PDB file of C-alpha atoms in Angstrom:
ATOM      1  CA  MET O   1      -4.544 -99.735   7.727  1.00  0.00           C
ATOM      2  CA  ILE O   2      -8.114 -99.395   8.307  1.00  0.00           C
ATOM      3  CA  SER O   3      -9.492 -96.846  10.783  1.00  0.00           C
ATOM      4  CA  GLU O   4     -12.810 -97.311  12.606  1.00  0.00           C
ATOM      5  CA  VAL O   5     -15.180 -95.022  14.609  1.00  0.00           C
ATOM      6  CA  SER O   6     -18.751 -95.154  15.757  1.00  0.00           C
ATOM      7  CA  TRP O   7     -20.941 -92.094  16.354  1.00  0.00           C
ATOM      8  CA  PRO O   8     -24.563 -91.480  17.655  1.00  0.00           C
ATOM      9  CA  VAL O   9     -26.713 -89.367  15.401  1.00  0.00           C
ATOM     10  CA  GLY O  10     -30.127 -88.664  16.909  1.00  0.00           C
ATOM     11  CA  ASP O  11     -31.878 -91.953  17.399  1.00  0.00           C
ATOM     12  CA  ARG O  12     -29.493 -93.777  15.236  1.00  0.00           C
ATOM     13  CA  ARG O  13     -25.866 -94.975  15.529  1.00  0.00           C
ATOM     14  CA  ILE O  14     -23.449 -94.982  12.586  1.00  0.00           C
ATOM     15  CA  SER O  15     -20.397 -97.415  12.481  1.00  0.00           C
ATOM     16  CA  ALA O  16     -17.755 -96.454   9.967  1.00  0.00           C
ATOM     17  CA  ALA O  17     -14.309 -97.561   8.591  1.00  0.00           C
ATOM     18  CA  ALA O  18     -11.984 -96.134   6.067  1.00  0.00           C
ATOM     19  CA  GLY O  19      -9.079 -97.324   4.162  1.00  0.00           C
ATOM     20  CA  SER O  20      -6.937 -96.672   0.966  1.00  0.00           C
ATOM     21  CA  VAL O  21      -4.480 -98.340  -1.152  1.00  0.00           C
ATOM     22  CA  ILE O  22      -1.900 -96.773  -3.684  1.00  0.00           C
ATOM     23  CA  GLY O  23      -2.466 -99.399  -6.324  1.00  0.00           C
ATOM     24  CA  GLN O  24       0.109-100.095  -9.099  1.00  0.00           C
ATOM     25  CA  ARG O  25       0.063 -96.939 -11.224  1.00  0.00           C
ATOM     26  CA  TYR O  26       1.309 -94.386  -8.896  1.00  0.00           C
ATOM     27  CA  ASP O  27       4.305 -94.362  -6.404  1.00  0.00           C
ATOM     28  CA  ARG O  28       2.279 -92.344  -3.778  1.00  0.00           C
ATOM     29  CA  ASN O  29      -1.220 -91.788  -2.714  1.00  0.00           C
ATOM     30  CA  TYR O  30      -3.036 -88.697  -3.949  1.00  0.00           C
ATOM     31  CA  ASP O  31      -6.231 -89.638  -2.181  1.00  0.00           C
ATOM     32  CA  VAL O  32      -6.955 -88.257   1.424  1.00  0.00           C
ATOM     33  CA  SER O  33      -9.655 -89.595   3.832  1.00  0.00           C
ATOM     34  CA  HIS O  34     -10.974 -88.463   7.233  1.00  0.00           C
ATOM     35  CA  LEU O  35     -13.052 -90.080   9.830  1.00  0.00           C
ATOM     36  CA  ASP O  36     -13.642 -87.698  12.805  1.00  0.00           C
ATOM     37  CA  ALA O  37     -13.025 -89.277  16.154  1.00  0.00           C
ATOM     38  CA  ASP O  38     -15.650 -87.277  17.940  1.00  0.00           C
ATOM     39  CA  ARG O  39     -18.192 -85.905  15.459  1.00  0.00           C
ATOM     40  CA  PRO O  40     -20.230 -87.773  12.677  1.00  0.00           C
ATOM     41  CA  LEU O  41     -18.037 -86.542   9.762  1.00  0.00           C
ATOM     42  CA  ALA O  42     -16.527 -88.529   6.928  1.00  0.00           C
ATOM     43  CA  ILE O  43     -14.447 -87.010   4.089  1.00  0.00           C
ATOM     44  CA  VAL O  44     -12.773 -88.235   0.946  1.00  0.00           C
ATOM     45  CA  ALA O  45     -10.727 -86.193  -1.504  1.00  0.00           C
ATOM     46  CA  ASP O  46      -8.877 -87.179  -4.744  1.00  0.00           C
ATOM     47  CA  GLY O  47      -6.004 -84.999  -6.077  1.00  0.00           C
ATOM     48  CA  MET O  48      -6.092 -84.017  -9.726  1.00  0.00           C
ATOM     49  CA  GLY O  49      -3.004 -85.348 -11.441  1.00  0.00           C
ATOM     50  CA  ALA O  50       0.227 -86.828  -9.973  1.00  0.00           C
ATOM     51  CA  GLY O  51       2.247 -83.965  -8.591  1.00  0.00           C
ATOM     52  CA  GLU O  52       2.746 -81.745  -5.560  1.00  0.00           C
ATOM     53  CA  GLY O  53      -0.285 -79.807  -6.393  1.00  0.00           C
ATOM     54  CA  SER O  54      -2.566 -82.936  -6.393  1.00  0.00           C
ATOM     55  CA  ALA O  55      -1.082 -83.964  -3.052  1.00  0.00           C
ATOM     56  CA  ALA O  56      -1.327 -80.605  -1.478  1.00  0.00           C
ATOM     57  CA  ALA O  57      -4.935 -79.882  -2.597  1.00  0.00           C
ATOM     58  CA  GLY O  58      -6.252 -82.931  -1.031  1.00  0.00           C
ATOM     59  CA  ARG O  59      -4.482 -82.410   2.334  1.00  0.00           C
ATOM     60  CA  ILE O  60      -5.599 -78.712   2.415  1.00  0.00           C
ATOM     61  CA  ALA O  61      -9.135 -79.599   1.361  1.00  0.00           C
ATOM     62  CA  VAL O  62      -9.694 -82.261   3.939  1.00  0.00           C
ATOM     63  CA  ALA O  63      -7.921 -80.390   6.854  1.00  0.00           C
ATOM     64  CA  THR O  64      -9.812 -77.112   6.084  1.00  0.00           C
ATOM     65  CA  PHE O  65     -13.332 -78.725   5.775  1.00  0.00           C
ATOM     66  CA  ALA O  66     -12.732 -80.701   9.002  1.00  0.00           C
ATOM     67  CA  GLY O  67     -11.526 -77.687  10.729  1.00  0.00           C
ATOM     68  CA  GLU O  68     -14.207 -75.399   9.607  1.00  0.00           C
ATOM     69  CA  PHE O  69     -17.025 -78.045  10.216  1.00  0.00           C
ATOM     70  CA  GLY O  70     -19.226 -77.406  13.165  1.00  0.00           C
ATOM     71  CA  ASP O  71     -22.804 -76.614  12.255  1.00  0.00           C
ATOM     72  CA  PRO O  72     -24.146 -79.069   9.747  1.00  0.00           C
ATOM     73  CA  SER O  73     -26.552 -76.576   8.204  1.00  0.00           C
ATOM     74  CA  PRO O  74     -26.423 -76.239   4.369  1.00  0.00           C
ATOM     75  CA  ALA O  75     -25.312 -72.670   4.605  1.00  0.00           C
ATOM     76  CA  ALA O  76     -22.401 -73.608   7.054  1.00  0.00           C
ATOM     77  CA  LEU O  77     -21.344 -76.483   4.845  1.00  0.00           C
ATOM     78  CA  ARG O  78     -21.198 -74.206   1.882  1.00  0.00           C
ATOM     79  CA  ALA O  79     -19.226 -71.696   3.883  1.00  0.00           C
ATOM     80  CA  ALA O  80     -16.809 -74.479   4.759  1.00  0.00           C
ATOM     81  CA  VAL O  81     -16.310 -75.217   1.010  1.00  0.00           C
ATOM     82  CA  ALA O  82     -15.826 -71.641   0.345  1.00  0.00           C
ATOM     83  CA  GLN O  83     -12.900 -71.590   2.786  1.00  0.00           C
ATOM     84  CA  VAL O  84     -11.494 -74.890   1.022  1.00  0.00           C
ATOM     85  CA  HIS O  85     -11.563 -73.119  -2.301  1.00  0.00           C
ATOM     86  CA  SER O  86      -9.623 -70.168  -0.894  1.00  0.00           C
ATOM     87  CA  ARG O  87      -6.921 -72.130   0.863  1.00  0.00           C
ATOM     88  CA  VAL O  88      -6.395 -74.344  -2.126  1.00  0.00           C
ATOM     89  CA  ARG O  89      -6.245 -71.475  -4.473  1.00  0.00           C
ATOM     90  CA  ASP O  90      -3.668 -69.703  -2.037  1.00  0.00           C
ATOM     91  CA  LYS O  91      -1.451 -72.910  -2.402  1.00  0.00           C
ATOM     92  CA  ALA O  92      -1.888 -73.068  -6.121  1.00  0.00           C
ATOM     93  CA  ARG O  93      -0.285 -69.683  -6.325  1.00  0.00           C
ATOM     94  CA  THR O  94       2.937 -70.942  -4.904  1.00  0.00           C
ATOM     95  CA  LEU O  95       3.006 -74.044  -7.423  1.00  0.00           C
ATOM     96  CA  ASN O  96       3.610 -74.071 -10.989  1.00  0.00           C
ATOM     97  CA  GLU O  97       1.177 -77.028 -11.682  1.00  0.00           C
ATOM     98  CA  LEU O  98      -2.420 -78.064 -11.478  1.00  0.00           C
ATOM     99  CA  THR O  99      -3.535 -77.855  -7.783  1.00  0.00           C
ATOM    100  CA  GLY O 100      -7.079 -79.006  -7.214  1.00  0.00           C
ATOM    101  CA  CYS O 101      -9.016 -82.132  -5.822  1.00  0.00           C
ATOM    102  CA  THR O 102     -12.550 -83.710  -5.515  1.00  0.00           C
ATOM    103  CA  LEU O 103     -14.256 -83.423  -2.176  1.00  0.00           C
ATOM    104  CA  THR O 104     -17.035 -85.567  -0.909  1.00  0.00           C
ATOM    105  CA  ALA O 105     -18.124 -85.431   2.788  1.00  0.00           C
ATOM    106  CA  LEU O 106     -20.939 -86.885   4.948  1.00  0.00           C
ATOM    107  CA  ALA O 107     -22.070 -85.188   8.072  1.00  0.00           C
ATOM    108  CA  GLY O 108     -24.627 -86.597  10.563  1.00  0.00           C
ATOM    109  CA  VAL O 109     -27.562 -84.446  11.251  1.00  0.00           C
ATOM    110  CA  ALA O 110     -29.466 -85.143  14.420  1.00  0.00           C
ATOM    111  CA  GLU O 111     -32.319 -82.497  14.326  1.00  0.00           C
ATOM    112  CA  GLY O 112     -35.676 -84.053  13.645  1.00  0.00           C
ATOM    113  CA  ALA O 113     -36.670 -87.461  13.199  1.00  0.00           C
ATOM    114  CA  PRO O 114     -35.424 -89.700  11.654  1.00  0.00           C
ATOM    115  CA  ALA O 115     -31.836 -88.652  11.802  1.00  0.00           C
ATOM    116  CA  ALA O 116     -30.250 -87.816   8.511  1.00  0.00           C
ATOM    117  CA  ALA O 117     -26.847 -87.581   6.754  1.00  0.00           C
ATOM    118  CA  ARG O 118     -25.985 -84.512   4.731  1.00  0.00           C
ATOM    119  CA  ILE O 119     -23.689 -84.959   1.842  1.00  0.00           C
ATOM    120  CA  VAL O 120     -21.492 -82.383   0.347  1.00  0.00           C
ATOM    121  CA  GLN O 121     -19.799 -83.001  -3.131  1.00  0.00           C
ATOM    122  CA  LEU O 122     -17.580 -81.297  -5.692  1.00  0.00           C
ATOM    123  CA  GLY O 123     -15.982 -83.471  -8.430  1.00  0.00           C
ATOM    124  CA  ASP O 124     -16.407 -87.291  -9.167  1.00  0.00           C
ATOM    125  CA  SER O 125     -15.841 -89.036  -5.797  1.00  0.00           C
ATOM    126  CA  ARG O 126     -19.171 -90.557  -5.062  1.00  0.00           C
ATOM    127  CA  ALA O 127     -21.646 -91.368  -2.472  1.00  0.00           C
ATOM    128  CA  TYR O 128     -23.656 -94.506  -2.614  1.00  0.00           C
ATOM    129  CA  ARG O 129     -26.393 -96.098  -0.479  1.00  0.00           C
ATOM    130  CA  LEU O 130     -27.440 -99.806  -0.276  1.00  0.00           C
ATOM    131  CA  ARG O 131     -30.914-100.039   1.204  1.00  0.00           C
ATOM    132  CA  ALA O 132     -33.267-103.323   1.127  1.00  0.00           C
ATOM    133  CA  GLY O 133     -30.674-104.798  -1.464  1.00  0.00           C
ATOM    134  CA  LEU O 134     -30.935-101.745  -3.863  1.00  0.00           C
ATOM    135  CA  LEU O 135     -27.626 -99.924  -4.628  1.00  0.00           C
ATOM    136  CA  GLU O 136     -28.269 -96.333  -5.441  1.00  0.00           C
ATOM    137  CA  LEU O 137     -25.724 -93.613  -6.578  1.00  0.00           C
ATOM    138  CA  LEU O 138     -26.610 -90.529  -4.534  1.00  0.00           C
ATOM    139  CA  THR O 139     -24.256 -88.093  -6.162  1.00  0.00           C
ATOM    140  CA  VAL O 140     -23.679 -86.720  -9.595  1.00  0.00           C
ATOM    141  CA  ASP O 141     -20.168 -86.675 -11.224  1.00  0.00           C
ATOM    142  CA  HIS O 142     -19.240 -83.152 -12.062  1.00  0.00           C
ATOM    143  CA  THR O 143     -17.434 -84.147 -15.250  1.00  0.00           C
ATOM    144  CA  VAL O 144     -17.932 -83.419 -18.998  1.00  0.00           C
ATOM    145  CA  ALA O 145     -18.416 -87.141 -19.491  1.00  0.00           C
ATOM    146  CA  TRP O 146     -21.495 -87.247 -16.997  1.00  0.00           C
ATOM    147  CA  LEU O 147     -22.987 -84.337 -19.228  1.00  0.00           C
ATOM    148  CA  GLY O 148     -22.333 -86.122 -22.475  1.00  0.00           C
ATOM    149  CA  LEU O 149     -23.888 -89.290 -21.210  1.00  0.00           C
ATOM    150  CA  VAL O 150     -26.938 -87.632 -19.720  1.00  0.00           C
ATOM    151  CA  HIS O 151     -27.530 -85.478 -22.718  1.00  0.00           C
ATOM    152  CA  GLY O 152     -26.777 -88.196 -25.252  1.00  0.00           C
ATOM    153  CA  TRP O 153     -23.701 -86.787 -26.810  1.00  0.00           C
ATOM    154  CA  TYR O 154     -22.253 -90.174 -27.064  1.00  0.00           C
ATOM    155  CA  ALA O 155     -22.660 -93.665 -25.758  1.00  0.00           C
ATOM    156  CA  ALA O 156     -20.877 -95.012 -22.583  1.00  0.00           C
ATOM    157  CA  GLY O 157     -18.398 -96.936 -24.603  1.00  0.00           C
ATOM    158  CA  ASP O 158     -17.320 -94.119 -26.898  1.00  0.00           C
ATOM    159  CA  PRO O 159     -13.682 -93.129 -26.491  1.00  0.00           C
ATOM    160  CA  ARG O 160     -14.816 -89.474 -25.955  1.00  0.00           C
ATOM    161  CA  ALA O 161     -16.745 -90.569 -22.790  1.00  0.00           C
ATOM    162  CA  HIS O 162     -13.531 -92.027 -21.332  1.00  0.00           C
ATOM    163  CA  ALA O 163     -11.389 -88.893 -22.079  1.00  0.00           C
ATOM    164  CA  ASP O 164     -14.144 -86.614 -20.769  1.00  0.00           C
ATOM    165  CA  GLY O 165     -14.197 -88.375 -17.515  1.00  0.00           C
ATOM    166  CA  TYR O 166     -10.906 -86.678 -16.631  1.00  0.00           C
ATOM    167  CA  ARG O 167     -12.473 -83.127 -17.321  1.00  0.00           C
ATOM    168  CA  LEU O 168     -13.931 -81.988 -14.048  1.00  0.00           C
ATOM    169  CA  THR O 169     -16.481 -79.156 -14.211  1.00  0.00           C
ATOM    170  CA  ARG O 170     -16.344 -78.633 -10.402  1.00  0.00           C
ATOM    171  CA  TYR O 171     -13.621 -79.263  -8.043  1.00  0.00           C
ATOM    172  CA  ALA O 172     -11.997 -77.853  -4.891  1.00  0.00           C
ATOM    173  CA  GLY O 173      -9.617 -75.085  -6.069  1.00  0.00           C
ATOM    174  CA  HIS O 174     -11.396 -74.191  -9.294  1.00  0.00           C
ATOM    175  CA  PRO O 175     -10.873 -70.544 -10.163  1.00  0.00           C
ATOM    176  CA  ASP O 176     -14.531 -69.939 -10.377  1.00  0.00           C
ATOM    177  CA  ARG O 177     -14.965 -71.444  -6.782  1.00  0.00           C
ATOM    178  CA  PRO O 178     -18.180 -73.378  -7.670  1.00  0.00           C
ATOM    179  CA  ASP O 179     -20.714 -74.189  -5.092  1.00  0.00           C
ATOM    180  CA  PRO O 180     -20.896 -77.843  -4.016  1.00  0.00           C
ATOM    181  CA  ASP O 181     -23.931 -80.002  -4.287  1.00  0.00           C
ATOM    182  CA  VAL O 182     -25.539 -80.458  -0.730  1.00  0.00           C
ATOM    183  CA  LEU O 183     -28.238 -83.092  -0.211  1.00  0.00           C
ATOM    184  CA  ASP O 184     -30.035 -84.649   2.657  1.00  0.00           C
ATOM    185  CA  VAL O 185     -30.350 -88.479   3.110  1.00  0.00           C
ATOM    186  CA  PRO O 186     -32.549 -89.970   5.952  1.00  0.00           C
ATOM    187  CA  LEU O 187     -30.806 -92.698   7.879  1.00  0.00           C
ATOM    188  CA  HIS O 188     -32.758 -95.905   8.203  1.00  0.00           C
ATOM    189  CA  PRO O 189     -31.650 -98.912  10.261  1.00  0.00           C
ATOM    190  CA  GLY O 190     -29.680-101.194   8.029  1.00  0.00           C
ATOM    191  CA  ASP O 191     -28.672 -98.576   5.534  1.00  0.00           C
ATOM    192  CA  ARG O 192     -25.109 -98.886   4.167  1.00  0.00           C
ATOM    193  CA  LEU O 193     -23.334 -95.891   2.861  1.00  0.00           C
ATOM    194  CA  LEU O 194     -20.130 -95.741   0.766  1.00  0.00           C
ATOM    195  CA  LEU O 195     -17.972 -92.760  -0.005  1.00  0.00           C
ATOM    196  CA  CYS O 196     -15.377 -93.521  -2.453  1.00  0.00           C
ATOM    197  CA  THR O 197     -12.817 -92.025  -4.927  1.00  0.00           C
ATOM    198  CA  ASP O 198     -13.024 -92.842  -8.662  1.00  0.00           C
ATOM    199  CA  GLY O 199     -10.295 -95.572  -8.039  1.00  0.00           C
ATOM    200  CA  VAL O 200     -13.004 -97.700  -6.405  1.00  0.00           C
ATOM    201  CA  CYS O 201     -16.014 -97.112  -8.658  1.00  0.00           C
ATOM    202  CA  GLY O 202     -13.915 -96.871 -11.816  1.00  0.00           C
ATOM    203  CA  GLN O 203     -12.568-100.461 -11.145  1.00  0.00           C
ATOM    204  CA  VAL O 204     -15.358-102.391  -9.254  1.00  0.00           C
ATOM    205  CA  GLY O 205     -18.557-102.684 -11.276  1.00  0.00           C
ATOM    206  CA  TYR O 206     -22.052-102.108  -9.823  1.00  0.00           C
ATOM    207  CA  ASP O 207     -22.984-105.776  -9.042  1.00  0.00           C
ATOM    208  CA  ASP O 208     -19.700-106.270  -7.155  1.00  0.00           C
ATOM    209  CA  LEU O 209     -20.169-102.948  -5.332  1.00  0.00           C
ATOM    210  CA  ALA O 210     -23.623-104.075  -4.161  1.00  0.00           C
ATOM    211  CA  ARG O 211     -22.421-107.520  -3.175  1.00  0.00           C
ATOM    212  CA  LEU O 212     -19.359-106.391  -1.296  1.00  0.00           C
ATOM    213  CA  LEU O 213     -21.091-103.500   0.463  1.00  0.00           C
ATOM    214  CA  ALA O 214     -23.511-106.059   1.953  1.00  0.00           C
ATOM    215  CA  SER O 215     -20.746-108.434   2.939  1.00  0.00           C
ATOM    216  CA  GLY O 216     -20.019-107.734   6.683  1.00  0.00           C
ATOM    217  CA  SER O 217     -18.941-104.936   9.066  1.00  0.00           C
ATOM    218  CA  PRO O 218     -17.614-101.623   7.765  1.00  0.00           C
ATOM    219  CA  ALA O 219     -13.864-102.759   8.199  1.00  0.00           C
ATOM    220  CA  VAL O 220     -14.531-106.073   6.426  1.00  0.00           C
ATOM    221  CA  VAL O 221     -16.393-104.227   3.436  1.00  0.00           C
ATOM    222  CA  VAL O 222     -13.450-101.742   3.113  1.00  0.00           C
ATOM    223  CA  ASN O 223     -10.878-104.417   2.991  1.00  0.00           C
ATOM    224  CA  ALA O 224     -12.930-106.340   0.367  1.00  0.00           C
ATOM    225  CA  LEU O 225     -13.456-103.269  -1.814  1.00  0.00           C
ATOM    226  CA  LEU O 226      -9.694-102.238  -1.800  1.00  0.00           C
ATOM    227  CA  ASP O 227      -8.790-105.797  -2.466  1.00  0.00           C
ATOM    228  CA  ALA O 228     -11.265-105.794  -5.365  1.00  0.00           C
ATOM    229  CA  THR O 229      -9.458-102.722  -6.860  1.00  0.00           C
ATOM    230  CA  LEU O 230      -6.144-104.380  -6.616  1.00  0.00           C
ATOM    231  CA  GLY O 231      -7.557-107.528  -8.282  1.00  0.00           C
ATOM    232  CA  ALA O 232      -8.833-105.312 -11.164  1.00  0.00           C
ATOM    233  CA  GLY O 233      -5.293-104.202 -11.885  1.00  0.00           C
ATOM    234  CA  GLY O 234      -4.759-101.336  -9.413  1.00  0.00           C
ATOM    235  CA  GLU O 235      -4.914 -98.617 -12.022  1.00  0.00           C
ATOM    236  CA  ASP O 236      -5.569 -95.894  -9.598  1.00  0.00           C
ATOM    237  CA  ASN O 237      -5.345 -94.941  -5.906  1.00  0.00           C
ATOM    238  CA  ALA O 238      -8.400 -96.223  -4.134  1.00  0.00           C
ATOM    239  CA  THR O 239     -10.118 -94.892  -1.093  1.00  0.00           C
ATOM    240  CA  ALA O 240     -13.334 -96.136   0.559  1.00  0.00           C
ATOM    241  CA  ILE O 241     -15.335 -95.134   3.634  1.00  0.00           C
ATOM    242  CA  VAL O 242     -18.258 -97.380   4.563  1.00  0.00           C
ATOM    243  CA  LEU O 243     -20.973 -96.386   7.031  1.00  0.00           C
ATOM    244  CA  VAL O 244     -23.566 -98.700   8.501  1.00  0.00           C
ATOM    245  CA  VAL O 245     -26.662 -97.370  10.292  1.00  0.00           C
ATOM    246  CA  SER O 246     -28.247 -99.069  13.192  1.00  0.00           C
TER     247      SER O 246
END
């Protein structure tokens, strides 16, 4: 089921759609997404592992961040993430298993001109922007694999890179409560933004992501992306939020 919303953000308007599929590997969905009905706020989370700790972490992280969100200032967003860490850690103490998740959120910021989006990220769920035909990855994966590739420890095709892709260096519920990345992205008419879990970007290549993101309304794009993950084998839960600026 695809959900859709539209928000004014300063002198811009954002139309957004979100959807998710379980895929073939798991019998339930450990991804969680949120499109706020009243405020320009979109969130995706991806639980770690395939147990109750994974499912609980995603639910708690998204509900907590949405509940704490009000002021979109960097300090307030970091404070909301601090609450996410606390509540996921509280849940972890009741479960004898891994309890954590990624968290990537986008909030509209109306102060100044042009309007902007502020992106908050922990983990390897990603944010992309398609502008004037160029698809750019806006976020950094908080994984050992990302560090290995950037620092030249191994090539992208090395089996160690694949294994290290599952080793998150930051996530919601981490015992050290790491700070999130917070970045500002000016909103230009025609911009298309994608928030997604690794079930999307891990199964749909760069060229197909760019082509599909440009292919129609947010709901059409979400359906196309999710269908592409299933066509690639559906090896993971996959969740996408697509936002178009006008």
